């Protein structure tokens, strides 16, 4: 059975979705029936092999005209909930890009509305499609590294100043009175947070018992670009430190700490390193299930859905804590330098601090970072 799909947001990251839809269309699993963009895509923007999908700036009308069964929503964060509910009202199933919403209230409005409509919604945390996730959880359950004491996450990425000029909402906490919360932990490195929570098995909102945040920025933006968070859960803490101002950008990872070993997971590479007492280090690579393909399989064969909305409830509690925290603290001028060749700001020593946070489950202030603000606590 071929499923008709509408893509809302086909530029920016949406280009990745276009290519992925083309891949699935070549397999006969889907057909791109429509594209929702305020400005239609030109012929040079539409990959070959996708035919001539209907284009419209009116999402609801496009769904009505095409009769699509699935919608992929890859639009600005503040639009996610309203567009998801427009689709749900029409009985259209969803792949909704992360973060699913800019606030916990908007997340609940989306999740409850989708559930009431009886449609399926997959949240686009692609790292949770990695076959390494269940493999690591099995190792933990078998006691491979002893009692788990916590999970650390580290993300040291680089973004040019132009990254924050790519869209009106980029780097904003609010825009025209509407929540955006486009920070390093809630958008570009959100996977580190969601994956850390998943490995600990604490993905639902009720699993969160406390949140500590330290939000900072080197760039001239409203939101944070260098931050850390520690989520308290009944199974231990999940601490994630991340920056978009790395000295030497590297692959983000999450690190499961146990009494007798540790497991490192480079989630973009589906690569796992197990280090434990009495054994030599063992590195493995895993496959990954594409989340749109999984959604299609769920609808056609009953395959288990990988990332339902409630499986991101704990992540959304983190988003909410960041939303309610004070504005990010601007790093002093002496804490960063401007790398002219790459037109980006670099925070001195941040790579080591991010790694140390993952190693020790400590926040920047506890690692004696000279610019770290006092901790802010939200529950």
PDB file of C-alpha atoms in Angstrom, residues 130 165 253 318:
ATOM      1  CA  UNK A 130      18.822   3.781  16.521  1.00  0.00           C
ATOM      2  CA  UNK A 165      20.031  34.997  10.772  1.00  0.00           C
ATOM      3  CA  UNK A 253      27.440  11.533  22.685  1.00  0.00           C
ATOM      4  CA  UNK A 318      13.253  20.242  30.218  1.00  0.00           C
TER       5      UNK A 318
END
